[in-house]
Coordinates of C-alpha atoms and ligand atoms in Angstrom, one line a residue:
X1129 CA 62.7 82.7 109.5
X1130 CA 65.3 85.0 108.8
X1131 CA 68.7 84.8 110.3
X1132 CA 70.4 87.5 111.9
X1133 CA 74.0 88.6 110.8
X1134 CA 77.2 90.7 112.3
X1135 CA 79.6 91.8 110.1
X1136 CA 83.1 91.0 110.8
X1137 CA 86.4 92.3 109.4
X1138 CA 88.9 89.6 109.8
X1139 CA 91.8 89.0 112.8
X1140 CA 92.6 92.7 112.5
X1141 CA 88.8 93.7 113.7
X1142 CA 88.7 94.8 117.1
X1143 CA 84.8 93.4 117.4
X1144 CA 86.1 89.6 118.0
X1145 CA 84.2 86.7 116.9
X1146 CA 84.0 85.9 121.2
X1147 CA 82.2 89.0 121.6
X1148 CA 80.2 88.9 118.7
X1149 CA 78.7 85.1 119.6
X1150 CA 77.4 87.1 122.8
X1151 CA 74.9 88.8 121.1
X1152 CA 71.7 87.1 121.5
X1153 CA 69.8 85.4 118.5
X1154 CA 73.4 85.5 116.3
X1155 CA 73.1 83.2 113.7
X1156 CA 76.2 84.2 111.5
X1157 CA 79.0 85.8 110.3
X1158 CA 79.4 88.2 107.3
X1159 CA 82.9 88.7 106.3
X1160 CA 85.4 88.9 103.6
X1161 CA 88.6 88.3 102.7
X1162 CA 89.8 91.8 102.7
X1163 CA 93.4 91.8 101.8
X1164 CA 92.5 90.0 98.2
X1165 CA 92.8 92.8 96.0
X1166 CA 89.5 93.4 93.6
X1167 CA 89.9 91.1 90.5
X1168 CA 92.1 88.5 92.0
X1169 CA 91.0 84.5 92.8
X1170 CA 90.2 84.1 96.4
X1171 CA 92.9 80.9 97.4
X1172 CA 91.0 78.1 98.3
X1173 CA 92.7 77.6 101.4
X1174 CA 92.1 80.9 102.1
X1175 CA 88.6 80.4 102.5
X1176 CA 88.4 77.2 104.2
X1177 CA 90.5 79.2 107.1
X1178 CA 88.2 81.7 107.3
X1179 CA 84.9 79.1 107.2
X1180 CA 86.9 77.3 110.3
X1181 CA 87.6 80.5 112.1
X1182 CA 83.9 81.6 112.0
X1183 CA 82.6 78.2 112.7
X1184 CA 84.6 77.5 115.7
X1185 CA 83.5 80.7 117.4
X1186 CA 79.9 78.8 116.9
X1187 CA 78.6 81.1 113.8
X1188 CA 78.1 80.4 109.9
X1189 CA 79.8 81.6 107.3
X1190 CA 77.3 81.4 104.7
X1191 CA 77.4 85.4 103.4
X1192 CA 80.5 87.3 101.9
X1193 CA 80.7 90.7 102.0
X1194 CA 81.8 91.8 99.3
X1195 CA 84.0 89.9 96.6
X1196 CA 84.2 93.4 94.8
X1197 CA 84.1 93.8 91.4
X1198 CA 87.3 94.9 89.4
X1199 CA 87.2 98.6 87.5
X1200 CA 87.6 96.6 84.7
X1201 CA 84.2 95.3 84.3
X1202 CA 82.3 98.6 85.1
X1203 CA 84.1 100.2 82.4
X1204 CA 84.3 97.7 80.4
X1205 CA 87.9 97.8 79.7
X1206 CA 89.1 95.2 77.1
X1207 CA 90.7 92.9 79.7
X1208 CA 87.3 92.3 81.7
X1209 CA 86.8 88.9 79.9
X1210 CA 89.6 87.3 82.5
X1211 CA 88.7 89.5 85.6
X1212 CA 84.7 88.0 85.0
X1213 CA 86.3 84.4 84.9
X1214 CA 88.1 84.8 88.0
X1215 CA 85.1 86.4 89.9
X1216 CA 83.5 83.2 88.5
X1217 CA 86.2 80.8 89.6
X1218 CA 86.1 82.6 93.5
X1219 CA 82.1 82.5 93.5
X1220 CA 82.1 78.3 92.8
X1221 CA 84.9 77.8 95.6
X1222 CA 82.8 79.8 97.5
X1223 CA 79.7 77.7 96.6
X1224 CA 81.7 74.4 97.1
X1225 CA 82.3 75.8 101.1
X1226 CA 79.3 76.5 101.9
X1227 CA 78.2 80.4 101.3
X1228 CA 74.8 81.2 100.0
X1229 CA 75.1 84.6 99.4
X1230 CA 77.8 87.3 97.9
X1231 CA 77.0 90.5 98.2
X1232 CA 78.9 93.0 96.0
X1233 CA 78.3 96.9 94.5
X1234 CA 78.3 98.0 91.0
X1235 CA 79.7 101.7 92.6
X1236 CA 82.4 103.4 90.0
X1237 CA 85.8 103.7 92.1
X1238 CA 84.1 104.8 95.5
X1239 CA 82.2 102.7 97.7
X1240 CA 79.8 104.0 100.5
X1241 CA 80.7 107.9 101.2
X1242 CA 80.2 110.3 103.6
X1243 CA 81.1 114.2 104.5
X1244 CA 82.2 113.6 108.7
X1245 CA 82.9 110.3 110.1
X1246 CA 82.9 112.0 114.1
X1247 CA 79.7 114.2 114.4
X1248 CA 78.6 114.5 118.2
X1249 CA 75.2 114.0 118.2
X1250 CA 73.3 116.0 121.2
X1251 CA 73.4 113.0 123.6
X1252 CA 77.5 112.3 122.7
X1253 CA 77.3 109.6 120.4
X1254 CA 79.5 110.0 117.5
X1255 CA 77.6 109.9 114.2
X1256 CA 78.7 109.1 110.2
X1257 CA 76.8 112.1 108.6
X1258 CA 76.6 113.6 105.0
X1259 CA 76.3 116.5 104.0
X1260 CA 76.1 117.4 100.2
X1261 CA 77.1 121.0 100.3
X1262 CA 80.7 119.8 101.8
X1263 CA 80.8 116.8 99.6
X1264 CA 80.9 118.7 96.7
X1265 CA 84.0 120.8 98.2
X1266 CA 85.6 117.7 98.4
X1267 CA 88.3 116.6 95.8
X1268 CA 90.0 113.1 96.6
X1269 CA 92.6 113.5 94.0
X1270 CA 93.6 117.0 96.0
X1271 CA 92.7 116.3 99.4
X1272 CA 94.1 113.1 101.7
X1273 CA 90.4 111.7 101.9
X1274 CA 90.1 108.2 102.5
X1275 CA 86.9 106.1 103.7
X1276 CA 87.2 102.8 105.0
X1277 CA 85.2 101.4 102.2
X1278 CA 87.3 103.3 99.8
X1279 CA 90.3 101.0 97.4
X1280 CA 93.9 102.3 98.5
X1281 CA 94.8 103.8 95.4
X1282 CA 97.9 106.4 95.1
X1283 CA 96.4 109.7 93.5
X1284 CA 98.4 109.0 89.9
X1285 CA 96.4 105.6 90.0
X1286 CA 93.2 107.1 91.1
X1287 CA 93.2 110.2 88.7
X1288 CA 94.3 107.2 86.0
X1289 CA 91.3 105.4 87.0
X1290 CA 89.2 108.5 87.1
X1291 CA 90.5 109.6 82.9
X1292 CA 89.1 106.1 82.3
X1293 CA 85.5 107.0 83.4
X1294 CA 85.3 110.4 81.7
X1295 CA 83.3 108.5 78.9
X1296 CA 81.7 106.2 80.7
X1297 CA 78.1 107.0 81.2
X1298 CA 75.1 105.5 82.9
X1299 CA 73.9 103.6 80.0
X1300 CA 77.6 102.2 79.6
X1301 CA 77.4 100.9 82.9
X1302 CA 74.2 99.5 82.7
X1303 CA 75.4 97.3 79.5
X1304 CA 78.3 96.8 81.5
X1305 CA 76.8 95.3 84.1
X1306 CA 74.6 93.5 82.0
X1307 CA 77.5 91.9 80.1
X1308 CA 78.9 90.9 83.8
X1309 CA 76.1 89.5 85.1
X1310 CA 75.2 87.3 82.2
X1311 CA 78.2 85.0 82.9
X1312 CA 78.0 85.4 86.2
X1313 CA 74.5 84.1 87.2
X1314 CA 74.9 81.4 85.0
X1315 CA 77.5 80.3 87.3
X1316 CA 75.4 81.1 90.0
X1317 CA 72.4 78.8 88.8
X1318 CA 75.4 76.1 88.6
X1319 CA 76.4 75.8 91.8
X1320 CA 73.8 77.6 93.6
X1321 CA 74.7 80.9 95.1
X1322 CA 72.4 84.3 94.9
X1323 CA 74.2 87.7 94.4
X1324 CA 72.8 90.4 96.0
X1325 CA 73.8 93.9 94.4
X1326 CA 73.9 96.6 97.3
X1327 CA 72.6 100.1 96.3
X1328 CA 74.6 103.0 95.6
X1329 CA 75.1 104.5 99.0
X1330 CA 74.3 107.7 99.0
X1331 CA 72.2 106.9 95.4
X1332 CA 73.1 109.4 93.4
X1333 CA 76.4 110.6 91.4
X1334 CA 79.5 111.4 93.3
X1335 CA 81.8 113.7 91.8
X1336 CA 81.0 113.6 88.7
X1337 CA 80.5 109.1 88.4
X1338 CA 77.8 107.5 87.1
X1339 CA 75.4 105.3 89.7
X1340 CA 72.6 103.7 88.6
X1341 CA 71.3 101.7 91.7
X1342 CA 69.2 104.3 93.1
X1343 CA 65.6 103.8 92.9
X1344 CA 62.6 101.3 92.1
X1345 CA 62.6 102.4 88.5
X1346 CA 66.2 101.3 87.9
X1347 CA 66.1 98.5 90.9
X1348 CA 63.3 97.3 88.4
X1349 CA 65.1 97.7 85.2
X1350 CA 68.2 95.7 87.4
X1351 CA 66.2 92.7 88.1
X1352 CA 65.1 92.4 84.6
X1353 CA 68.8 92.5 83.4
X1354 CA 68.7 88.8 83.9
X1355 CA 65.6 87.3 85.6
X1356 CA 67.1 84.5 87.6
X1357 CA 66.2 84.3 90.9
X1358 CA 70.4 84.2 92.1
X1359 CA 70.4 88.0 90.5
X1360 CA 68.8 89.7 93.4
X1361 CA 69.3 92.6 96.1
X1362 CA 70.9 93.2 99.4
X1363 CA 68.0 95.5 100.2
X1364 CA 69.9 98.5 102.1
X1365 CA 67.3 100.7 104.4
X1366 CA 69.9 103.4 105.3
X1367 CA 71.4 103.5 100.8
X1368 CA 68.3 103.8 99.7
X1369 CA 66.3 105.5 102.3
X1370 CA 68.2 108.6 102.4
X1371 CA 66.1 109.9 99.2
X1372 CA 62.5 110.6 100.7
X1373 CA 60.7 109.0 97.6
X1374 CA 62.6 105.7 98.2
X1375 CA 60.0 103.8 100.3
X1376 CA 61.3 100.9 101.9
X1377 CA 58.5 98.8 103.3
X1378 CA 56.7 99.0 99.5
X1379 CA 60.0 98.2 97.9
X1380 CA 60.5 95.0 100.6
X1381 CA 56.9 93.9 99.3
X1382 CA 57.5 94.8 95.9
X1383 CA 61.0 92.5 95.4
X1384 CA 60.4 89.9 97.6
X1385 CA 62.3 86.6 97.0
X1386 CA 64.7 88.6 95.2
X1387 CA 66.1 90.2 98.0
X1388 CA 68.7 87.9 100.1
X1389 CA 70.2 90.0 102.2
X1390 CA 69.1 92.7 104.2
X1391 CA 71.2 95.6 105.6
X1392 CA 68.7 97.3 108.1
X1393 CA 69.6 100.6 109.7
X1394 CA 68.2 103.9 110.1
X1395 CA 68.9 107.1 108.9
X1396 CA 67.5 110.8 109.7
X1397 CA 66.8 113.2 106.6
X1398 CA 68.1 116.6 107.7
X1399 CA 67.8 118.4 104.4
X1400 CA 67.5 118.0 100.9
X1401 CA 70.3 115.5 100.4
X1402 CA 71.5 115.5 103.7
X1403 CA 71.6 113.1 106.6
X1404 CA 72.5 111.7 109.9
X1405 CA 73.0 107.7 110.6
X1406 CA 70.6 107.6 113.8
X1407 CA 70.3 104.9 116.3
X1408 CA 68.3 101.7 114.8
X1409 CA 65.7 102.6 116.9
X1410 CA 62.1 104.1 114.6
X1411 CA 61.7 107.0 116.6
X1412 CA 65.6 108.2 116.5
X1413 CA 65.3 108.9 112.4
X1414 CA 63.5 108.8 109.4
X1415 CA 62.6 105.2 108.8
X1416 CA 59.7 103.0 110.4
X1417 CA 62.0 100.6 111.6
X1418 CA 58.2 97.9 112.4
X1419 CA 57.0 98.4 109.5
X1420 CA 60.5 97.4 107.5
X1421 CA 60.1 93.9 109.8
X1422 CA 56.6 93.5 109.2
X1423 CA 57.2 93.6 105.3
X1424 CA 60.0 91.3 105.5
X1425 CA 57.8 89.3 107.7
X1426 CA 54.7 88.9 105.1
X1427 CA 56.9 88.2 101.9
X1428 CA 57.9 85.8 104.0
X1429 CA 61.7 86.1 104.1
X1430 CA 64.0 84.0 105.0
X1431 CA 67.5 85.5 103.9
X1432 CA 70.1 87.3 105.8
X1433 CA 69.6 90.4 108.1
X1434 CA 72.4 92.3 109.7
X1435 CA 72.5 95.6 111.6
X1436 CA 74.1 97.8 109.7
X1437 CA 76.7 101.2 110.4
X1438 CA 76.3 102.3 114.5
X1439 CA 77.3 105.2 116.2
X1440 CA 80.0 105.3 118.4
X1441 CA 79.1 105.4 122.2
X1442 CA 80.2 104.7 125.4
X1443 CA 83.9 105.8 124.0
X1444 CA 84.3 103.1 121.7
X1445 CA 86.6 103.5 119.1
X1446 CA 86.9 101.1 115.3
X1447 CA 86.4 101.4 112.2
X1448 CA 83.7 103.9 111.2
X1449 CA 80.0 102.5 111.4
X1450 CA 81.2 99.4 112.8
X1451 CA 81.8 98.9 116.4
X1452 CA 80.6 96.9 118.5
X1453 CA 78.2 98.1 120.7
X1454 CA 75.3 100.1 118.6
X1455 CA 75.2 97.7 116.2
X1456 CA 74.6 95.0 119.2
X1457 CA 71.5 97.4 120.2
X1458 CA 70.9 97.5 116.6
X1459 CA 70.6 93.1 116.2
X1460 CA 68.8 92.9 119.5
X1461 CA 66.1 95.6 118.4
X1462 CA 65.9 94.4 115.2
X1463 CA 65.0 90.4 116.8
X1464 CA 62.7 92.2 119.6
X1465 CA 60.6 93.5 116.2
X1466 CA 60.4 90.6 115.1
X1467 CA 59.7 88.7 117.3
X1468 CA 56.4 90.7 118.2
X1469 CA 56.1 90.5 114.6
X1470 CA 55.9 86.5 114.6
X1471 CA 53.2 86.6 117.5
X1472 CA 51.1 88.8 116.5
X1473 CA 50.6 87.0 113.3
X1474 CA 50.6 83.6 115.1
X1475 CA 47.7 85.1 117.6
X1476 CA 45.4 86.4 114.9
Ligands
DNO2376 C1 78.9 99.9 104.0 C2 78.6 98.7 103.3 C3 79.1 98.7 101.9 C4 78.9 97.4 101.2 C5 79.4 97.3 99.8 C6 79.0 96.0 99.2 O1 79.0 99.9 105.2 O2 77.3 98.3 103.3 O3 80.4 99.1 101.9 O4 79.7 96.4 101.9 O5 79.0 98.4 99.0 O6 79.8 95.7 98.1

């Protein structure tokens, strides 16, 4: 049975854990502790408030999104070493309160990205939307550019940051990330927690960095990196479904138990490396929304699902991709699929 998710952004997120228990079939909160910078040991106490807060609005807190991973260890700078023990000493505190899952990204310096955060689609929704001809006029050590994914850095840190990378290439990040995870899921196999590495959203390089989780070929080579079971994939339809040979259902069927979490949303190709973040709904974009359900169904998941970025509408206003109301459409669509899903297996 999977179990459906809302992510949540802390006391400062206009989408309240009161309105979020409202949505039908909600089984738990996603969430983070967001003012921790990357690198640092989350405080016990810290997370124990944040399990209470969550639980006494009548959800779980059994997923973090995202204990992100210091610069450190994707470059591998010389001082990784104490940034890997620290991510280790969060993830068994973690464990220890009850999560089951920790989703984090393997992204050089920028997270998820994006060329318009406000497009007006035709029916007055407001879209996130990317388009790769303006991306690449975009220069975030010029311009004041900022997503909300994005680390607050001042532009002397980021264009610091950005020197350190200039010899960094994919294979370094690969054995990077190898070197990482090999202490990691050790710890993991210890106390019981799966990581779930989220794509590279869009996947491919953004101006000028390295990403490497893209596509099957390399989600393949990830999985192999170390073939515990707690080194798996937050399977993201809208990330990877943006490049047409990216099929989702086959890769669902293809990874199976190693995928724990599952970000489902849709997305509409508009051109060759383009795209709009549509509705949830199948016929709104590019993806077979049924079909994505009716994989999960037969490899018989039971991880986490959440709706992923909405559109704006009926004059909402929040953080980018996640207010409340589209992605309460999105939940409830995604459990009406599902549930036809579950009967019409159980009536065959
Ligand atoms: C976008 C999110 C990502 C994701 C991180 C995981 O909305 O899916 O920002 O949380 O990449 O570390």
């Amino acid at each position: 049975m999977m179990k459906m998710t809302f992510r949540w952004y802390g006391d400062h997120d206009p989408v309240t854990l009161d309105k979020i228990r409202q949505i039908p079939g909600m089984y738990g909160i996603v969430s983070s502790l967001h003012d921790i910078p990357a690198g640092e040991v989350w405080p016990e106490e810290r997370i124990i408030e944040h399990k209470n807060k969550i639980e006494a609005a009548g959800l779980t807190f059994e997923v973090v999104e995202s204990v992100p991973v210091h610069e450190s260890i994707k470059i591998g700078a010389p001082d990784r070493d104490q940034y890997i023990d620290n991510y280790c000493t969060t993830l068994r505190r973690l464990a220890k309160n009850g999560v089951k899952v920790v989703c984090y990204n393997f992204m050089p310096v920028f997270d998820w990205m994006r060329s318009e955060l406000n497009h007006k689609l035709p029916d007055g929704s407001e879209a996130l939307i990317y388009v790769d001809e303006i991306a690449k006029t975009m220069n975030p050590l010029v311009a004041d550019i900022s997503l909300p994914a994005w680390e607050n850095y001042d532009k002397d840190e980021l264009k610091a940051l950005l020197t350190k990378y200039q010899s960094v290439t994919e294979e370094d990040l690969w054995n990077n990330l190898k070197y990482f995870l090999e202490k990691v899921i050790k710890v993991c196999d210890e106390v019981k927690i799966k990581m779930a590495i989220h794509p590279d959203d869009p996947p491919w390089s953004i101006f000028g960095l390295p990403r490497i989780i893209v596509d099957e070929t390399n989600l393949d080579r990830f999985l192999n990196l170390v073939p515990s079971v707690n080194n798996g994939l937050t399977l993201c339809s809208g990330s990877l479904g943006v490049n047409p040979k990216n099929n989702i259902p086959e890769m669902i069927r293809r990874y199976g138990d190693r995928i724990h979490f599952m970000h489902a949303r849709n997305i509409k190709i508009t051109g060759e490396r383009c795209f709009e973040e549509a509705a949830h709904k199948s016929e709104c974009g590019s993806l077979d929304m049924y079909e994505i359900i009716r994989a999960l169904y037969d490899v018989g998941f039971d991880g986490y699902i959440r709706p992923d970025h909405g559109r704006m509408i009926w004059g909402e206003t929040g953080q980018a991709g996640y207010g409340l109301f589209d992605r309460a459409l999105g939940a409830t669509y995604l459990n009406g699929l599902y549930e036809a899903v579950v009967k019409n297996n159980s009536e065959k």
